[in-house]
Amino acid sequence: MPRFTTPPDREGFEEAVWEMVMQIPRGRVCTYGRISELVGAPSGMDAPAFRAFGPRWVGGAMAHCPDGVPWWRVINAQGRISQREGAERQRRMLEEERVEFSERGKVDMGEYGWEG
DNA sequence: ATTATGACTCCCA
DNA sequence: GTGGGAGCCATAA
């Protein structure tokens, strides 16, 4: 397992992430990686490092986001739920807004994915 | 000071 | 489709 850290300017980065996540329409999903791309790297960080860690930082921001942020609309690039503890709850939240899961628990990104 | 810890993605067997 | 490794460092305890 690779290690990762919180980003430089964590507060600013996470706020930007939350604002971006709030733009995901109801009934759609977005990936950690796509959110991090849309938000962009904090100044002073090189692209390769950000490519590697950005998505995980987005995950970190989802772990403690303020009310009003639809954290459940963020899933991984494979169309699956990354969270372990709250996976069922997240799935319910998505199904309530008509997002469908395959038998293997996957969301069709072509159908439900939001690219920003 | 040292250690454990994280809601990821890509690439290649 | 599934499995493992690489990416490489800030916080909290």
PDB file of N, CA and C (backbone and C1' of nucleotides) in Angstrom, chain B:
ATOM      1  P    DA B   1      13.333  15.493  14.900  1.00  0.00           P
ATOM      2  O5'  DA B   1      12.903  14.267  15.838  1.00  0.00           O
ATOM      3  C5'  DA B   1      13.777  13.804  16.833  1.00  0.00           C
ATOM      4  C4'  DA B   1      13.444  12.393  17.213  1.00  0.00           C
ATOM      5  C3'  DA B   1      13.056  11.499  16.036  1.00  0.00           C
ATOM      6  O3'  DA B   1      13.559  10.197  16.199  1.00  0.00           O
ATOM      7  C1'  DA B   1      11.207  11.732  17.526  1.00  0.00           C
ATOM      8  P    DT B   2      13.702   9.234  14.977  1.00  0.00           P
ATOM      9  O5'  DT B   2      12.421   8.287  15.133  1.00  0.00           O
ATOM     10  C5'  DT B   2      12.205   7.617  16.353  1.00  0.00           C
ATOM     11  C4'  DT B   2      10.866   6.901  16.316  1.00  0.00           C
ATOM     12  C3'  DT B   2      10.587   6.192  14.977  1.00  0.00           C
ATOM     13  O3'  DT B   2      10.088   4.904  15.276  1.00  0.00           O
ATOM     14  C1'  DT B   2       8.790   7.605  15.561  1.00  0.00           C
ATOM     15  P    DT B   3       9.763   3.865  14.144  1.00  0.00           P
ATOM     16  O5'  DT B   3       8.170   3.938  14.140  1.00  0.00           O
ATOM     17  C5'  DT B   3       7.467   3.843  15.370  1.00  0.00           C
ATOM     18  C4'  DT B   3       5.981   3.701  15.091  1.00  0.00           C
ATOM     19  C3'  DT B   3       5.647   2.972  13.794  1.00  0.00           C
ATOM     20  O3'  DT B   3       4.539   2.119  14.022  1.00  0.00           O
ATOM     21  C1'  DT B   3       4.720   5.143  13.735  1.00  0.00           C
ATOM     22  P    DA B   4       4.074   1.063  12.898  1.00  0.00           P
ATOM     23  O5'  DA B   4       2.549   1.524  12.740  1.00  0.00           O
ATOM     24  C5'  DA B   4       1.843   1.962  13.888  1.00  0.00           C
ATOM     25  C4'  DA B   4       0.548   2.609  13.452  1.00  0.00           C
ATOM     26  C3'  DA B   4      -0.108   1.934  12.260  1.00  0.00           C
ATOM     27  O3'  DA B   4      -1.509   1.935  12.468  1.00  0.00           O
ATOM     28  C1'  DA B   4       0.401   4.189  11.717  1.00  0.00           C
ATOM     29  P    DT B   5      -2.463   1.153  11.429  1.00  0.00           P
ATOM     30  O5'  DT B   5      -3.058   2.379  10.594  1.00  0.00           O
ATOM     31  C5'  DT B   5      -3.422   3.555  11.296  1.00  0.00           C
ATOM     32  C4'  DT B   5      -3.848   4.623  10.308  1.00  0.00           C
ATOM     33  C3'  DT B   5      -4.340   4.070   8.961  1.00  0.00           C
ATOM     34  O3'  DT B   5      -5.540   4.727   8.607  1.00  0.00           O
ATOM     35  C1'  DT B   5      -2.738   5.748   8.609  1.00  0.00           C
ATOM     36  P    DG B   6      -6.922   3.965   8.796  1.00  0.00           P
ATOM     37  O5'  DG B   6      -7.760   4.608   7.622  1.00  0.00           O
ATOM     38  C5'  DG B   6      -7.209   4.651   6.346  1.00  0.00           C
ATOM     39  C4'  DG B   6      -7.361   6.046   5.821  1.00  0.00           C
ATOM     40  C3'  DG B   6      -7.694   6.026   4.337  1.00  0.00           C
ATOM     41  O3'  DG B   6      -8.734   6.969   4.047  1.00  0.00           O
ATOM     42  C1'  DG B   6      -5.578   7.094   4.716  1.00  0.00           C
ATOM     43  P    DA B   7     -10.225   6.594   4.426  1.00  0.00           P
ATOM     44  O5'  DA B   7     -10.759   6.413   2.943  1.00  0.00           O
ATOM     45  C5'  DA B   7     -11.011   5.117   2.439  1.00  0.00           C
ATOM     46  C4'  DA B   7     -11.608   5.243   1.085  1.00  0.00           C
ATOM     47  C3'  DA B   7     -11.042   6.362   0.229  1.00  0.00           C
ATOM     48  O3'  DA B   7     -10.957   5.928  -1.108  1.00  0.00           O
ATOM     49  C1'  DA B   7     -13.353   6.712   0.574  1.00  0.00           C
ATOM     50  P    DC B   8      -9.527   5.305  -1.537  1.00  0.00           P
ATOM     51  O5'  DC B   8      -9.523   5.775  -3.074  1.00  0.00           O
ATOM     52  C5'  DC B   8      -9.819   7.096  -3.446  1.00  0.00           C
ATOM     53  C4'  DC B   8      -9.123   7.396  -4.752  1.00  0.00           C
ATOM     54  C3'  DC B   8      -9.641   6.602  -5.933  1.00  0.00           C
ATOM     55  O3'  DC B   8      -9.758   7.467  -7.051  1.00  0.00           O
ATOM     56  C1'  DC B   8      -7.336   6.223  -5.665  1.00  0.00           C
ATOM     57  P    DT B   9     -10.376   6.898  -8.407  1.00  0.00           P
ATOM     58  O5'  DT B   9      -9.060   6.653  -9.265  1.00  0.00           O
ATOM     59  C5'  DT B   9      -8.124   7.698  -9.415  1.00  0.00           C
ATOM     60  C4'  DT B   9      -6.969   7.257 -10.300  1.00  0.00           C
ATOM     61  C3'  DT B   9      -7.364   6.418 -11.515  1.00  0.00           C
ATOM     62  O3'  DT B   9      -6.725   6.987 -12.652  1.00  0.00           O
ATOM     63  C1'  DT B   9      -5.658   5.336 -10.304  1.00  0.00           C
ATOM     64  P    DC B  10      -7.112   6.480 -14.120  1.00  0.00           P
ATOM     65  O5'  DC B  10      -5.728   5.877 -14.617  1.00  0.00           O
ATOM     66  C5'  DC B  10      -4.535   6.563 -14.274  1.00  0.00           C
ATOM     67  C4'  DC B  10      -3.339   5.658 -14.474  1.00  0.00           C
ATOM     68  C3'  DC B  10      -3.431   4.769 -15.713  1.00  0.00           C
ATOM     69  O3'  DC B  10      -2.234   4.894 -16.455  1.00  0.00           O
ATOM     70  C1'  DC B  10      -2.933   3.460 -13.793  1.00  0.00           C
ATOM     71  P    DC B  11      -2.191   4.275 -17.930  1.00  0.00           P
ATOM     72  O5'  DC B  11      -1.195   3.052 -17.760  1.00  0.00           O
ATOM     73  C5'  DC B  11      -0.125   3.161 -16.823  1.00  0.00           C
ATOM     74  C4'  DC B  11       0.539   1.819 -16.636  1.00  0.00           C
ATOM     75  C3'  DC B  11       0.381   0.868 -17.825  1.00  0.00           C
ATOM     76  O3'  DC B  11       1.604   0.188 -18.033  1.00  0.00           O
ATOM     77  C1'  DC B  11      -0.423  -0.166 -15.885  1.00  0.00           C
ATOM     78  P    DC B  12       1.826  -0.616 -19.455  1.00  0.00           P
ATOM     79  O5'  DC B  12       2.292  -2.043 -18.941  1.00  0.00           O
ATOM     80  C5'  DC B  12       3.025  -2.165 -17.725  1.00  0.00           C
ATOM     81  C4'  DC B  12       2.850  -3.557 -17.152  1.00  0.00           C
ATOM     82  C3'  DC B  12       2.676  -4.637 -18.225  1.00  0.00           C
ATOM     83  O3'  DC B  12       3.440  -5.772 -17.868  1.00  0.00           O
ATOM     84  C1'  DC B  12       0.905  -4.750 -16.707  1.00  0.00           C
ATOM     85  P    DA B  13       3.828  -6.834 -19.117  1.00  0.00           P
ATOM     86  O5'  DA B  13       3.969  -8.213 -18.348  1.00  0.00           O
ATOM     87  C5'  DA B  13       2.805  -8.891 -18.008  1.00  0.00           C
ATOM     88  C4'  DA B  13       2.855  -9.449 -16.585  1.00  0.00           C
ATOM     89  C3'  DA B  13       2.594 -10.939 -16.543  1.00  0.00           C
ATOM     90  O3'  DA B  13       3.048 -11.472 -15.324  1.00  0.00           O
ATOM     91  C1'  DA B  13       0.678  -9.762 -15.757  1.00  0.00           C
TER      92       DA B  13
END
